[in-house]
mmCIF file of C-alpha atoms in Angstrom:
data_model
loop_
_atom_site.group_PDB
_atom_site.id
_atom_site.type_symbol
_atom_site.label_atom_id
_atom_site.label_comp_id
_atom_site.label_asym_id
_atom_site.label_seq_id
_atom_site.Cartn_x
_atom_site.Cartn_y
_atom_site.Cartn_z
ATOM 1 C CA MET A 1 -0.730 -16.957 -11.487
ATOM 2 C CA THR A 2 -1.450 -14.953 -14.590
ATOM 3 C CA PRO A 3 0.268 -11.495 -14.646
ATOM 4 C CA GLY A 4 -2.073 -8.802 -13.286
ATOM 5 C CA ARG A 5 -2.026 -5.004 -12.883
ATOM 6 C CA ILE A 6 0.735 -5.243 -10.313
ATOM 7 C CA GLU A 7 3.109 -7.415 -12.269
ATOM 8 C CA ARG A 8 2.376 -5.461 -15.663
ATOM 9 C CA ARG A 9 3.175 -2.201 -13.675
ATOM 10 C CA PHE A 10 6.543 -3.256 -12.270
ATOM 11 C CA ALA A 11 7.425 -4.753 -15.616
ATOM 12 C CA ASP A 12 6.703 -1.543 -17.234
ATOM 13 C CA LEU A 13 8.665 0.600 -14.432
ATOM 14 C CA ARG A 14 11.586 -1.920 -14.814
ATOM 15 C CA ALA A 15 11.653 -1.145 -18.593
ATOM 16 C CA GLU A 16 11.677 2.609 -17.803
ATOM 17 C CA GLY A 17 14.655 1.979 -15.353
ATOM 18 C CA ARG A 18 12.853 3.514 -12.389
ATOM 19 C CA ALA A 19 11.200 2.428 -9.003
ATOM 20 C CA ALA A 20 7.452 2.594 -8.060
ATOM 21 C CA PHE A 21 6.014 5.377 -6.231
ATOM 22 C CA VAL A 22 3.278 4.008 -4.016
ATOM 23 C CA SER A 23 0.778 6.292 -2.077
ATOM 24 C CA PHE A 24 -1.347 5.493 0.892
ATOM 25 C CA ILE A 25 -4.736 7.234 1.666
ATOM 26 C CA THR A 26 -7.312 5.997 4.130
ATOM 27 C CA ALA A 27 -10.713 5.136 2.237
ATOM 28 C CA GLY A 28 -13.494 7.509 3.291
ATOM 29 C CA ASP A 29 -11.153 10.404 4.727
ATOM 30 C CA PRO A 30 -12.672 13.039 5.345
ATOM 31 C CA ASN A 31 -15.777 11.619 3.761
ATOM 32 C CA LEU A 32 -16.591 9.417 0.680
ATOM 33 C CA GLU A 33 -16.990 12.169 -1.927
ATOM 34 C CA GLN A 34 -13.733 13.993 -1.110
ATOM 35 C CA SER A 35 -11.747 10.755 -0.626
ATOM 36 C CA GLU A 36 -12.867 9.625 -4.108
ATOM 37 C CA ALA A 37 -11.791 13.093 -5.575
ATOM 38 C CA ILE A 38 -8.246 12.446 -4.146
ATOM 39 C CA LEU A 39 -8.184 8.772 -5.180
ATOM 40 C CA ALA A 40 -9.150 9.808 -8.721
ATOM 41 C CA GLY A 41 -6.331 12.156 -8.884
ATOM 42 C CA LEU A 42 -3.469 10.181 -7.647
ATOM 43 C CA PRO A 43 -2.455 8.498 -10.908
ATOM 44 C CA GLY A 44 -2.255 11.870 -12.553
ATOM 45 C CA ALA A 45 -0.069 13.208 -9.808
ATOM 46 C CA GLY A 46 2.537 10.489 -10.560
ATOM 47 C CA VAL A 47 1.457 7.538 -8.322
ATOM 48 C CA ASP A 48 2.203 4.052 -9.620
ATOM 49 C CA ILE A 49 0.407 2.004 -7.046
ATOM 50 C CA ILE A 50 -2.294 2.852 -4.648
ATOM 51 C CA GLU A 51 -2.643 1.450 -1.082
ATOM 52 C CA LEU A 52 -6.024 2.145 0.115
ATOM 53 C CA GLY A 53 -6.495 1.930 3.830
ATOM 54 C CA MET A 54 -9.452 0.169 5.151
ATOM 55 C CA PRO A 55 -10.618 2.235 8.170
ATOM 56 C CA PHE A 56 -10.521 0.265 11.630
ATOM 57 C CA THR A 57 -10.952 1.300 15.096
ATOM 58 C CA ASP A 58 -7.672 -0.564 16.327
ATOM 59 C CA PRO A 59 -5.060 -0.065 13.808
ATOM 60 C CA MET A 60 -2.128 -1.440 15.706
ATOM 61 C CA ALA A 61 0.700 -0.749 13.269
ATOM 62 C CA ASP A 62 -0.351 2.756 12.545
ATOM 63 C CA GLY A 63 0.738 5.882 14.187
ATOM 64 C CA PRO A 64 -1.459 8.950 15.228
ATOM 65 C CA ALA A 65 -1.803 10.530 11.596
ATOM 66 C CA ILE A 66 -3.313 7.349 9.966
ATOM 67 C CA GLN A 67 -5.265 6.372 13.362
ATOM 68 C CA ALA A 68 -6.891 9.866 13.101
ATOM 69 C CA ALA A 69 -7.855 9.419 9.291
ATOM 70 C CA GLY A 70 -9.353 6.236 10.029
ATOM 71 C CA LEU A 71 -11.653 7.690 12.760
ATOM 72 C CA ARG A 72 -12.593 10.599 10.728
ATOM 73 C CA ALA A 73 -13.706 8.243 7.855
ATOM 74 C CA LEU A 74 -15.677 6.034 10.403
ATOM 75 C CA ALA A 75 -17.233 9.195 11.895
ATOM 76 C CA ALA A 76 -18.485 10.045 8.438
ATOM 77 C CA GLY A 77 -20.035 6.589 8.138
ATOM 78 C CA HIS A 78 -17.540 4.776 6.020
ATOM 79 C CA THR A 79 -17.430 0.844 5.736
ATOM 80 C CA LEU A 80 -15.673 -1.896 4.031
ATOM 81 C CA ARG A 81 -18.507 -2.066 1.486
ATOM 82 C CA LYS A 82 -18.041 1.531 0.684
ATOM 83 C CA THR A 83 -14.300 1.112 0.188
ATOM 84 C CA LEU A 84 -15.085 -1.626 -2.474
ATOM 85 C CA GLY A 85 -17.420 0.914 -4.062
ATOM 86 C CA MET A 86 -14.713 3.264 -4.265
ATOM 87 C CA VAL A 87 -12.531 0.846 -6.088
ATOM 88 C CA GLU A 88 -15.416 -0.080 -8.416
ATOM 89 C CA ARG A 89 -16.058 3.609 -9.397
ATOM 90 C CA PHE A 90 -12.373 4.140 -9.905
ATOM 91 C CA ARG A 91 -12.079 1.302 -12.330
ATOM 92 C CA LYS A 92 -14.572 2.948 -14.469
ATOM 93 C CA THR A 93 -12.066 5.608 -15.527
ATOM 94 C CA ASP A 94 -8.674 3.728 -14.602
ATOM 95 C CA ASN A 95 -8.146 0.108 -15.391
ATOM 96 C CA ASP A 96 -4.377 0.208 -15.183
ATOM 97 C CA THR A 97 -3.382 1.612 -11.758
ATOM 98 C CA PRO A 98 -2.918 -1.219 -9.231
ATOM 99 C CA ILE A 99 -4.990 -0.948 -5.991
ATOM 100 C CA VAL A 100 -4.000 -2.904 -2.866
ATOM 101 C CA LEU A 101 -6.215 -2.632 0.234
ATOM 102 C CA MET A 102 -4.379 -2.307 3.490
ATOM 103 C CA GLY A 103 -5.712 -2.837 6.925
ATOM 104 C CA TYR A 104 -6.822 -5.537 9.501
ATOM 105 C CA TYR A 105 -8.698 -8.903 9.324
ATOM 106 C CA ASN A 106 -11.607 -8.062 11.776
ATOM 107 C CA PRO A 107 -13.633 -6.075 9.132
ATOM 108 C CA ILE A 108 -13.065 -8.872 6.590
ATOM 109 C CA TYR A 109 -13.920 -11.554 8.907
ATOM 110 C CA LYS A 110 -17.052 -9.847 9.831
ATOM 111 C CA TYR A 111 -17.986 -9.239 6.036
ATOM 112 C CA GLY A 112 -17.141 -12.829 5.316
ATOM 113 C CA VAL A 113 -14.091 -14.100 3.467
ATOM 114 C CA GLU A 114 -15.834 -15.581 0.497
ATOM 115 C CA ALA A 115 -18.144 -12.806 -0.122
ATOM 116 C CA PHE A 116 -15.348 -10.148 0.474
ATOM 117 C CA LEU A 117 -13.026 -11.760 -2.088
ATOM 118 C CA ALA A 118 -15.750 -12.073 -4.559
ATOM 119 C CA ASP A 119 -16.717 -8.435 -4.227
ATOM 120 C CA ALA A 120 -13.108 -7.263 -4.214
ATOM 121 C CA VAL A 121 -12.331 -9.206 -7.458
ATOM 122 C CA LYS A 122 -15.549 -7.600 -8.858
ATOM 123 C CA ALA A 123 -14.594 -4.216 -7.663
ATOM 124 C CA GLY A 124 -11.051 -4.424 -9.212
ATOM 125 C CA VAL A 125 -8.920 -4.926 -6.101
ATOM 126 C CA ASP A 126 -5.366 -6.148 -7.136
ATOM 127 C CA GLY A 127 -3.942 -7.030 -3.553
ATOM 128 C CA LEU A 128 -4.275 -7.172 -0.042
ATOM 129 C CA ILE A 129 -1.826 -6.229 2.979
ATOM 130 C CA ILE A 130 -3.529 -7.529 6.199
ATOM 131 C CA VAL A 131 -1.389 -6.460 9.110
ATOM 132 C CA ASP A 132 -2.487 -8.688 11.841
ATOM 133 C CA LEU A 133 -2.694 -12.177 10.165
ATOM 134 C CA PRO A 134 0.608 -13.948 10.496
ATOM 135 C CA ALA A 135 1.937 -16.512 7.966
ATOM 136 C CA GLU A 136 0.512 -19.357 10.227
ATOM 137 C CA GLU A 137 -2.921 -18.272 9.381
ATOM 138 C CA ASP A 138 -2.575 -18.360 5.788
ATOM 139 C CA ALA A 139 -5.540 -20.728 5.347
ATOM 140 C CA GLU A 140 -7.780 -17.973 6.729
ATOM 141 C CA LEU A 141 -7.404 -15.441 3.970
ATOM 142 C CA CYS A 142 -4.050 -15.617 2.100
ATOM 143 C CA GLU A 143 -4.661 -18.901 0.515
ATOM 144 C CA PRO A 144 -8.376 -18.098 -0.636
ATOM 145 C CA ALA A 145 -7.253 -14.771 -1.933
ATOM 146 C CA VAL A 146 -4.391 -16.210 -4.000
ATOM 147 C CA ARG A 147 -6.990 -18.738 -5.386
ATOM 148 C CA ALA A 148 -9.204 -15.756 -6.297
ATOM 149 C CA GLY A 149 -6.489 -13.994 -7.937
ATOM 150 C CA VAL A 150 -5.819 -11.359 -5.288
ATOM 151 C CA ARG A 151 -2.241 -10.763 -4.494
ATOM 152 C CA PHE A 152 -1.353 -11.188 -0.864
ATOM 153 C CA ILE A 153 1.547 -8.914 0.361
ATOM 154 C CA ARG A 154 3.241 -9.244 3.566
ATOM 155 C CA LEU A 155 5.151 -7.055 5.753
ATOM 156 C CA LEU A 156 8.941 -7.861 6.467
ATOM 157 C CA THR A 157 10.646 -5.876 9.244
ATOM 158 C CA PRO A 158 14.246 -5.313 10.421
ATOM 159 C CA THR A 159 13.604 -8.193 12.880
ATOM 160 C CA THR A 160 12.612 -10.656 10.289
ATOM 161 C CA ASP A 161 15.416 -13.258 10.413
ATOM 162 C CA ASP A 162 16.256 -15.768 7.580
ATOM 163 C CA LYS A 163 14.407 -18.667 9.170
ATOM 164 C CA ARG A 164 11.233 -16.478 9.473
ATOM 165 C CA LEU A 165 11.730 -14.897 6.207
ATOM 166 C CA GLU A 166 11.108 -18.087 4.252
ATOM 167 C CA ARG A 167 7.967 -18.785 6.182
ATOM 168 C CA VAL A 168 6.655 -15.392 5.777
ATOM 169 C CA ILE A 169 7.303 -14.909 1.959
ATOM 170 C CA ALA A 170 6.143 -18.603 1.013
ATOM 171 C CA ASN A 171 2.713 -17.598 -0.080
ATOM 172 C CA CYS A 172 3.455 -14.083 -0.858
ATOM 173 C CA SER A 173 2.603 -12.470 -4.356
ATOM 174 C CA GLY A 174 2.553 -9.068 -5.953
ATOM 175 C CA PHE A 175 5.518 -7.427 -4.014
ATOM 176 C CA LEU A 176 7.309 -7.648 -0.728
ATOM 177 C CA TYR A 177 6.691 -4.756 1.636
ATOM 178 C CA TYR A 178 9.701 -3.915 3.781
ATOM 179 C CA VAL A 179 8.978 -1.812 6.997
ATOM 180 C CA SER A 180 12.345 0.157 7.254
ATOM 181 C CA VAL A 181 11.780 1.108 10.960
ATOM 182 C CA THR A 182 10.922 -1.178 14.117
ATOM 183 C CA GLY A 183 7.940 0.995 14.932
ATOM 184 C CA ILE A 184 4.662 2.394 13.737
ATOM 185 C CA THR A 185 3.872 4.422 10.604
ATOM 186 C CA GLY A 186 5.042 7.852 10.410
ATOM 187 C CA ALA A 187 8.016 7.106 12.461
ATOM 188 C CA ALA A 188 11.468 8.064 11.507
ATOM 189 C CA LYS A 189 12.881 6.257 8.311
ATOM 190 C CA GLY A 190 15.381 3.559 8.438
ATOM 191 C CA ALA A 191 19.199 4.123 7.451
ATOM 192 C CA LEU A 192 19.531 3.712 3.760
ATOM 193 C CA ASP A 193 22.441 1.301 3.745
ATOM 194 C CA ALA A 194 20.364 -1.024 5.921
ATOM 195 C CA VAL A 195 17.459 -0.716 3.520
ATOM 196 C CA GLY A 196 19.746 -1.551 0.685
ATOM 197 C CA ARG A 197 21.125 -4.664 2.616
ATOM 198 C CA ALA A 198 17.787 -5.753 3.446
ATOM 199 C CA ARG A 199 16.430 -5.392 -0.190
ATOM 200 C CA LYS A 200 19.335 -7.475 -1.309
ATOM 201 C CA ARG A 201 18.710 -10.215 1.183
ATOM 202 C CA PHE A 202 14.944 -10.627 0.351
ATOM 203 C CA ALA A 203 15.799 -10.500 -3.354
ATOM 204 C CA ALA A 204 18.151 -13.495 -2.891
ATOM 205 C CA LYS A 205 14.967 -15.490 -1.453
ATOM 206 C CA SER A 206 12.281 -14.226 -3.772
ATOM 207 C CA ASP A 207 11.901 -12.698 -7.174
ATOM 208 C CA LEU A 208 9.115 -10.505 -5.969
ATOM 209 C CA PRO A 209 9.866 -6.625 -6.016
ATOM 210 C CA VAL A 210 10.684 -5.068 -2.689
ATOM 211 C CA VAL A 211 8.849 -1.956 -1.758
ATOM 212 C CA VAL A 212 9.895 0.066 1.346
ATOM 213 C CA GLY A 213 7.616 2.021 3.526
ATOM 214 C CA PHE A 214 7.106 3.678 7.013
ATOM 215 C CA GLY A 215 8.991 6.767 7.741
ATOM 216 C CA ILE A 216 9.217 8.195 4.395
ATOM 217 C CA ARG A 217 8.042 11.787 4.160
ATOM 218 C CA THR A 218 9.769 13.907 1.612
ATOM 219 C CA ALA A 219 10.757 13.815 -2.121
ATOM 220 C CA ASP A 220 14.432 13.484 -1.110
ATOM 221 C CA ALA A 221 13.569 10.576 1.067
ATOM 222 C CA VAL A 222 11.532 8.989 -1.565
ATOM 223 C CA ALA A 223 14.394 9.535 -3.869
ATOM 224 C CA GLU A 224 16.901 8.038 -1.684
ATOM 225 C CA ILE A 225 14.561 4.866 -1.073
ATOM 226 C CA ALA A 226 13.896 4.581 -4.851
ATOM 227 C CA SER A 227 17.792 4.309 -5.552
ATOM 228 C CA VAL A 228 17.874 0.968 -3.517
ATOM 229 C CA ALA A 229 14.503 -0.542 -3.616
ATOM 230 C CA ASP A 230 11.710 -1.411 -6.289
ATOM 231 C CA GLY A 231 9.418 1.201 -4.754
ATOM 232 C CA ALA A 232 8.741 3.586 -2.063
ATOM 233 C CA VAL A 233 5.634 4.180 0.006
ATOM 234 C CA VAL A 234 4.410 7.382 1.429
ATOM 235 C CA GLY A 235 1.377 7.294 3.919
ATOM 236 C CA SER A 236 1.488 9.444 7.058
ATOM 237 C CA ALA A 237 2.782 12.617 5.145
ATOM 238 C CA ILE A 238 -0.013 12.508 2.752
ATOM 239 C CA ILE A 239 -2.504 12.085 5.571
ATOM 240 C CA ASP A 240 -0.962 14.822 7.409
ATOM 241 C CA ARG A 241 -1.320 17.078 4.322
ATOM 242 C CA ILE A 242 -5.057 16.172 4.147
ATOM 243 C CA ALA A 243 -5.501 16.980 7.952
ATOM 244 C CA LYS A 244 -3.610 20.224 7.429
ATOM 245 C CA ASN A 245 -6.132 21.409 4.884
ATOM 246 C CA LEU A 246 -9.186 20.427 6.608
ATOM 247 C CA GLY A 247 -11.669 23.442 7.417
ATOM 248 C CA PRO A 248 -13.573 24.265 10.383
ATOM 249 C CA SER A 249 -16.333 21.724 9.250
ATOM 250 C CA GLY A 250 -13.819 18.907 9.082
ATOM 251 C CA MET A 251 -13.964 18.873 5.372
ATOM 252 C CA LEU A 252 -11.758 19.755 2.431
ATOM 253 C CA SER A 253 -12.225 22.594 -0.143
ATOM 254 C CA ASP A 254 -11.632 22.190 -3.723
ATOM 255 C CA SER A 255 -8.243 23.971 -3.311
ATOM 256 C CA GLY A 256 -7.456 21.812 -0.399
ATOM 257 C CA ILE A 257 -7.752 18.550 -2.554
ATOM 258 C CA HIS A 258 -5.687 20.497 -5.129
ATOM 259 C CA ASP A 259 -3.001 20.972 -2.489
ATOM 260 C CA VAL A 260 -2.782 17.373 -1.411
ATOM 261 C CA LEU A 261 -2.485 16.209 -5.028
ATOM 262 C CA ALA A 262 0.158 18.712 -5.585
ATOM 263 C CA PHE A 263 1.978 17.438 -2.525
ATOM 264 C CA VAL A 264 1.818 13.904 -3.859
ATOM 265 C CA GLY A 265 3.064 15.022 -7.188
ATOM 266 C CA GLY A 266 6.218 16.710 -5.449
ATOM 267 C CA LEU A 267 6.789 13.146 -3.638
ATOM 268 C CA ALA A 268 6.589 11.409 -7.058
ATOM 269 C CA SER A 269 9.272 13.681 -8.364
ATOM 270 C CA GLY A 270 11.585 12.011 -6.070
ATOM 271 C CA VAL A 271 11.103 8.684 -7.607
ATOM 272 C CA HIS A 272 11.293 10.106 -11.223
ATOM 273 C CA ARG A 273 14.867 11.516 -10.423
ATOM 274 C CA ALA A 274 16.017 8.531 -8.703
ATOM 275 C CA LYS A 275 18.156 5.945 -10.692
ATOM 276 C CA HIS A 276 16.742 2.345 -10.150
ATOM 277 C CA PRO A 277 19.468 -0.264 -8.822
ATOM 278 C CA VAL A 278 18.545 -2.693 -11.387
ATOM 279 C CA ALA A 279 18.944 -0.232 -14.133
ATOM 280 C CA ALA A 280 22.257 0.892 -12.651
ATOM 281 C CA GLY A 281 23.611 -2.606 -13.067
ATOM 282 C CA ASP A 282 22.791 -3.841 -9.340
ATOM 283 C CA ALA A 283 21.517 -7.166 -10.644
ATOM 284 C CA ARG A 284 19.888 -9.376 -8.070
#
C-alpha cells in the first residue's frame, strides 16, 4: 500500500522523536457549522491525527459524553453524507492532517459500502475505525476499504489474547488502537505499566504504530501515555468541554469554540513534552 497521510505523519513524528496527539470529536456536534469550526481549528491547536465520530443512535462502546454528542448532532439533522462533506471542505485548506472516521457499521451499510468508500476517498478520508465489525467479517467492509486505499484500524483491548491478536491485526493498516481499559469511552485510564507492556506485545506482532485511547483526560495523562506508546487519543474530555460551553440555545459562542480549542491545545502540550519511547532507545 502506497504511504498515505497516516504513514507520512507517523514518519514525521518519529523523526521529531515524539508520539502523536489524536483528538476525537463527533461530527455535527452541536451543529454542522460549529463542528466545522472546531474541526478546522484542531491542527492549529496541536492535533496530529483527527478522529471524527460518525453520529449513531446506538453507540455501544461510547460513554455518556459521546452518546450525548451523537444525539445532539442527530437532533441538528446531521447525516453520514454531511460528515463526508465536512471532510471534503476541511481538505480545501488542510491536505496533510490525517482524518479517521470512527463509528458503527449500520450507517455505512445503509449508505452502501461501495458508494460510501468512493465518497470517502473523494472527500479525503484516510482511515476507518468501525467498532462493531469483528475480524471474521473483514469481507464486509475491511477488505473493500483497503482495496480502495482507506486504512482499516481495529481496536485491541486488555482481553485480546495472542491467538486473537493475530486474527484481529491480520488486515489492519494505518495504526493499532489499544483500548487501555475494559470499558466504555470516558472510563478511568489503564495502568501505565500495563499499557507499556501491551504496546511491546503488539509491536512484536506488527510494525504498525500503537495508539492508546479511552480514559485519557488531562495533559499529564496524555504525557504519560505518549511516553510509552506511539500516540494518545482524547475524546470524552473534549466532548465534555464542548458540552460545558453550550449556551441556553444548545449552541456554542465564538468564545466557547475558542475555549474548546484552547483546551485541546493544553492537552497537546502533554505530547509535546513527553519523550517518545523509540527516541529514548526503546526499540521494538
